[in-house]
Amino acid sequence: MRHTISILVENEFGVLTRIAGLFSGRGFNIESLSVAPTLDPTLSRMTIVTSGDDRIIEQVNKQLNKLIDTIKVIDFTGEDFIEREMALIKVTAEETTRAEILRICDIFRGKIVDVTPKCYTVEVTGSPVKVNAILDLLRPMGIKELVRSGPVVLGRGPKGWKGN
Amino acid sequence: MKLTGSKILLESLLLEGVETIFGYPGGTVINIYDDLMDSSIKHILTRHEQAAVHAADGYARATGKVGVALATSGPGATNTITGIATAYMDSIPMVVITGQVPTGLIGNDAFQEADLIGITRPITKHNYLVKDVKDLARIIKQAFYIARTGRPGPVVIDLPKDVQMAITEFEYPEKVELRGYKPTFGGNVRMIEKAVKMMLAAKKPVLYVGGGATLTDAHAELMALAETLQMPVTTTLMGMASFPKRHPLSLGMLGMHGTYYANMAVTNSDVLIALGARFDDRVTGKISTFAPHAKIIHVDVDPTSIKKNVRVDLPIVGDLRDVLKKMNKKLAEHKDEVVQENEAIKPWLKEIAAWRKDHPMSYKHSKTEIKPQFVIEKLRELSNDDAIVTTEVGQHQMWTAQFFDFTQPRTFLSSGGLGTMGYGLPAALGAQAAFPERQVIDVSGDGSFQMNSQELATLVQYRLPVKIVILNNNFLGMVRQWQQLFFDKRYSQTCMELPIDFTKLAEAYGATGLRATKPEEVEAVIKKAFETPGPVIMEFKVSREENVMPMVPAGAGLNEMVLAS
Ligand SMILES: Cc1ncc(C[n+]2csc(CCOP(=O)(O)OP(=O)(O)O)c2C)c(N)n1
């Protein structure tokens, strides 16, 4: 099962390798990982999407907690949370398809952020499901290049960490 | 007071109570070595950095204190890896300090540069690259705290040369502040109460004791629990000396080369109480047939150990000694139930006694050949009760575990998790450095001995009178045994073709060499060795194709022991 986990870590030298090394060394999956400093610049917040059965996910959580640089781990799976991911999509824009691209973009509240005679670059933000959906619609026009940020998450309401 | 990084390091070590360190000099630690000349810290120069780390490990295991090793950057640092990994697998508190090229050169493939932080990340509890001398005192304080608290383990401090030379105000922090590290000490009281109820209701309980008992010095509390409830005790290799083997409740070791009766007891138990043990595959055999009828209580300070390999019915996270204390206290409130339990458990103890009678730990004696097991039995008979025994890895290690009756805690030092050949001699060196007056014995095979035999020089130089037993079978015996049993006796690369004269080797280093080739010589050689001052090698030419038995074949269940080959 897919799990989305937030990790609050010391913003220290090598902390990203510690986390990534833990996953590779113990054979855990990483589907995506995103990381950036928090409001408190001595801390970083990571979002990791992983998958595995209950026993593996329990180990993932415990092993993450065991790292000295880890301050807190929240597994949002089964919780009410907001999950957002950004994608930049370079899509072939011919005379015949431009209008359609614009329409799709509009439906998904995306933006065209770069235009050349042959292609558009679309910026879209949403849940991974939504990003997948726009990709499905744009694919027939010819996607030339794609980059996704991997999701970041925040708990709804009080669930989460204060101040960071 | 303004000090250089190098002086700050040595001052901080003193403040941590460090008396002895083990190391090897080189370019990037030359400043530290210079300052060592004026320090009261005793430094022991091993002949290899791996040995320095094993010696620090042996020192730590024998004393319970944090062991300290020092090495230069690059090749010195990479030579420490096996030692660090060995300590990591067995949760040994240790701080390893390595030199590093100056910060400005890091990443430039500088002379003797190796990314030690990258290399040791998966084999340390934590590691630090010190980039600013202002952080040094805090990092040392944290390193020692992390190494010895919670589940102990090795911590590496990589110290660039320019940081050693830089000057700053020295102030050793009083407290450690780590937002992300709060080891659990006391176990959850409600869980402990539940565990006590389960134990009181058990008809067929077994205590399964691991290295956690040794690491927390919980032998007295363990004894109290076992005796109060009359529960049989089996230990892992790491838990070995924390419960005396001669005690009537002792079942000896369990697992692959454990006793038949320990494995049968575990298989038939209704409540299995795992204390500071981690259900290693060498212990459990096939997981699906491991203690199939038992409710499992698991006490461990490391939450990741719990439910990693087996299902657990009652987890208790906490320091083992603390948890045992609380259990014993609770039991004192249930005097009547304890009496009932003692009565109810009698048939179980009888059942176990029958298994023990049917298949005791034994071997075929011989009048013509020296049996390795016989040497171990004689060694026990002729050594002091508080003798510290280290081993290398192989058959001799298992025979020591099977036939040496350990009676006191912290007297058996062996590489359990990593299984490192070459561990025993330097570990004995470290233990002897900690206890100059006690008997320290390294039980070795002829293969393992040659992995760190250069440490004979260190023993002689520092007058460390370690007694070395080499059970010489001219084979890499344990691998040969597997080849015999599972590969049709195809002895690929396990025969040590070149016979070595180990007595001459001892003499070359200025130690004493003794040899026995017949059973009747064994006792005299051991006696002579203990009477001889200084390090002694005792070489025993043992029966070459003796096997370690009984045995649970790899992949089989504990109830499928092969009793003789
Ligand atoms: C460093 C290292 N290399 C290889 C092994 C694999 N191994 C395990 S036991 C063994 C044989 C040990 O031979 P010896 O020391 O002569 O002891 P014996 O088994 O004959 O008593 C080997 C090669 C190991 N455990 N450690």
Coordinates of N, CA, C and O in Angstrom, one line a residue, chain B residues 2-68:
Chain B
K2 N 41.8 29.3 25.6 CA 41.8 29.0 24.2 C 42.7 27.8 23.9 O 43.8 27.8 24.4
L3 N 42.2 26.9 23.1 CA 43.0 25.7 22.8 C 42.8 25.3 21.3 O 41.9 25.7 20.7
T4 N 43.8 24.5 20.9 CA 43.7 24.0 19.5 C 42.6 22.9 19.5 O 42.4 22.2 20.5
G5 N 42.1 22.5 18.3 CA 41.2 21.4 18.2 C 41.7 20.2 18.7 O 41.1 19.4 19.4
S6 N 43.0 19.9 18.4 CA 43.6 18.7 18.9 C 43.7 18.6 20.4 O 43.4 17.5 21.0
K7 N 44.0 19.7 21.1 CA 44.0 19.7 22.5 C 42.6 19.6 23.1 O 42.3 18.9 24.1
I8 N 41.6 20.2 22.4 CA 40.2 20.1 22.8 C 39.8 18.7 22.8 O 39.1 18.2 23.7
L9 N 40.2 18.0 21.8 CA 39.8 16.6 21.7 C 40.3 15.8 22.9 O 39.6 15.1 23.6
L10 N 41.6 16.0 23.2 CA 42.2 15.2 24.3 C 41.6 15.6 25.7 O 41.3 14.7 26.5
E11 N 41.4 16.9 25.9 CA 40.8 17.4 27.1 C 39.4 16.8 27.3 O 39.0 16.3 28.3
S12 N 38.7 16.8 26.2 CA 37.3 16.3 26.2 C 37.3 14.8 26.5 O 36.4 14.3 27.3
L13 N 38.2 14.0 25.9 CA 38.3 12.6 26.2 C 38.5 12.4 27.7 O 37.9 11.5 28.4
L14 N 39.4 13.2 28.3 CA 39.6 13.1 29.7 C 38.4 13.3 30.5 O 38.0 12.6 31.5
L15 N 37.6 14.4 30.1 CA 36.4 14.7 30.8 C 35.3 13.6 30.7 O 34.5 13.4 31.5
E16 N 35.4 12.8 29.6 CA 34.5 11.7 29.4 C 35.0 10.5 30.2 O 34.5 9.4 30.1
G17 N 36.1 10.6 30.9 CA 36.6 9.5 31.7 C 37.5 8.5 31.0 O 37.7 7.4 31.4
V18 N 37.9 8.9 29.8 CA 38.7 7.9 29.0 C 40.1 7.8 29.5 O 40.8 8.9 29.8
E19 N 40.6 6.6 29.8 CA 41.9 6.4 30.3 C 42.8 5.8 29.2 O 44.0 6.1 29.2
T20 N 42.3 4.9 28.4 CA 43.1 4.2 27.4 C 42.5 4.4 26.0 O 41.3 4.2 25.9
I21 N 43.3 4.7 25.0 CA 42.8 4.6 23.7 C 43.7 3.7 22.8 O 44.9 3.5 23.2
F22 N 43.2 3.3 21.7 CA 43.9 2.4 20.8 C 44.0 3.0 19.5 O 43.0 3.5 19.0
G23 N 45.2 3.0 18.9 CA 45.3 3.8 17.6 C 46.6 3.5 16.8 O 47.4 2.7 17.2
Y24 N 46.7 4.3 15.8 CA 47.8 4.2 14.8 C 47.9 5.6 14.1 O 47.0 6.1 13.6
P25 N 49.2 6.1 14.2 CA 49.3 7.5 13.7 C 49.4 7.6 12.2 O 49.5 6.6 11.4
G26 N 49.4 8.9 11.7 CA 49.6 9.2 10.3 C 49.5 10.7 10.1 O 49.3 11.4 11.1
G27 N 49.6 11.1 8.9 CA 49.7 12.5 8.5 C 48.6 13.4 9.1 O 48.9 14.5 9.6
T28 N 47.4 13.0 9.0 CA 46.3 13.9 9.3 C 46.0 13.8 10.8 O 45.0 14.5 11.3
V29 N 46.7 12.9 11.6 CA 46.4 13.0 13.0 C 47.7 13.3 13.8 O 47.8 13.1 15.0
I30 N 48.7 13.7 13.1 CA 50.0 13.9 13.7 C 50.0 15.0 14.8 O 50.7 14.9 15.8
N31 N 49.1 16.0 14.6 CA 49.0 17.0 15.7 C 48.4 16.3 17.0 O 48.9 16.6 18.1
I32 N 47.5 15.5 16.8 CA 46.9 14.8 18.0 C 47.9 13.9 18.6 O 48.1 13.9 19.9
Y33 N 48.7 13.2 17.8 CA 49.8 12.4 18.4 C 50.8 13.2 19.1 O 51.4 12.8 20.2
D34 N 51.1 14.4 18.6 CA 52.0 15.3 19.2 C 51.5 15.7 20.6 O 52.2 15.6 21.6
D35 N 50.2 16.1 20.7 CA 49.7 16.5 22.0 C 49.5 15.3 22.9 O 49.5 15.5 24.1
L36 N 49.4 14.1 22.4 CA 49.3 12.9 23.2 C 50.5 12.7 24.1 O 50.4 12.2 25.2
M37 N 51.6 13.2 23.6 CA 52.9 13.0 24.4 C 52.8 13.8 25.8 O 53.4 13.4 26.7
D38 N 51.9 14.8 25.8 CA 51.8 15.6 27.0 C 50.5 15.3 27.8 O 50.2 15.9 28.8
S39 N 49.8 14.3 27.3 CA 48.5 14.0 27.9 C 48.6 12.8 28.9 O 49.5 11.9 28.7
S40 N 47.7 12.7 29.8 CA 47.7 11.5 30.7 C 47.0 10.3 30.1 O 46.9 9.2 30.7
I41 N 46.4 10.5 29.0 CA 45.7 9.4 28.3 C 46.7 8.4 27.8 O 47.7 8.7 27.2
K42 N 46.4 7.1 28.1 CA 47.4 6.0 27.7 C 47.0 5.6 26.3 O 45.8 5.4 26.0
H43 N 48.0 5.6 25.4 CA 47.7 5.2 24.0 C 48.4 3.9 23.8 O 49.6 3.7 24.1
I44 N 47.6 2.9 23.2 CA 48.2 1.6 22.8 C 48.3 1.6 21.3 O 47.3 1.7 20.6
L45 N 49.5 1.4 20.8 CA 49.8 1.3 19.4 C 49.6 -0.1 18.9 O 50.5 -1.0 19.2
T46 N 48.5 -0.3 18.2 CA 48.3 -1.7 17.6 C 49.1 -1.7 16.4 O 49.7 -0.8 16.0
R47 N 49.1 -2.9 15.7 CA 49.8 -3.0 14.4 C 48.9 -2.9 13.2 O 49.4 -3.1 12.1
H48 N 47.7 -2.6 13.4 CA 46.7 -2.5 12.3 C 45.6 -1.7 12.9 O 45.2 -1.9 14.0
E49 N 45.0 -0.8 12.1 CA 43.8 0.0 12.6 C 42.6 -0.9 12.9 O 41.9 -0.6 13.8
Q50 N 42.4 -2.0 12.1 CA 41.3 -2.8 12.4 C 41.5 -3.4 13.8 O 40.5 -3.4 14.6
A51 N 42.7 -3.7 14.2 CA 42.9 -4.3 15.5 C 42.7 -3.2 16.6 O 42.2 -3.5 17.7
A52 N 43.0 -1.9 16.3 CA 42.8 -0.9 17.2 C 41.3 -0.8 17.6 O 40.9 -0.6 18.7
V53 N 40.5 -0.9 16.5 CA 39.0 -0.8 16.8 C 38.5 -2.0 17.5 O 37.7 -1.9 18.5
H54 N 39.0 -3.2 17.1 CA 38.6 -4.4 17.9 C 39.0 -4.3 19.3 O 38.4 -4.8 20.2
A55 N 40.2 -3.8 19.5 CA 40.7 -3.6 20.9 C 39.9 -2.7 21.7 O 39.5 -3.0 22.9
A56 N 39.5 -1.6 21.1 CA 38.6 -0.6 21.8 C 37.2 -1.3 22.1 O 36.6 -1.1 23.1
D57 N 36.8 -2.2 21.2 CA 35.6 -3.0 21.3 C 35.7 -4.0 22.5 O 34.8 -4.0 23.3
G58 N 36.8 -4.7 22.5 CA 37.0 -5.6 23.6 C 37.1 -4.9 25.0 O 36.6 -5.4 26.0
Y59 N 37.7 -3.8 24.9 CA 37.8 -2.9 26.2 C 36.4 -2.5 26.6 O 36.0 -2.6 27.8
A60 N 35.6 -2.1 25.6 CA 34.2 -1.7 26.0 C 33.4 -2.9 26.5 O 32.6 -2.8 27.4
R61 N 33.5 -4.0 25.8 CA 32.7 -5.2 26.2 C 33.1 -5.7 27.6 O 32.2 -6.1 28.4
A62 N 34.4 -5.6 27.9 CA 34.8 -6.1 29.2 C 34.5 -5.2 30.3 O 34.2 -5.6 31.5
T63 N 34.5 -3.9 30.0 CA 34.3 -2.9 31.1 C 32.9 -2.3 31.2 O 32.5 -1.8 32.2
G64 N 32.2 -2.2 30.0 CA 31.0 -1.5 29.9 C 31.2 0.0 29.6 O 30.2 0.7 29.5
K65 N 32.4 0.4 29.5 CA 32.7 1.8 29.2 C 32.7 2.0 27.7 O 32.8 1.0 26.9
V66 N 32.8 3.3 27.2 CA 32.9 3.5 25.8 C 34.3 3.3 25.4 O 35.3 3.9 26.0
G67 N 34.6 2.5 24.4 CA 35.9 2.2 23.8 C 36.3 3.3 22.9 O 35.4 3.9 22.2
V68 N 37.5 3.7 22.8 CA 38.0 4.8 21.9 C 39.1 4.3 21.0 O 40.1 3.7 21.5

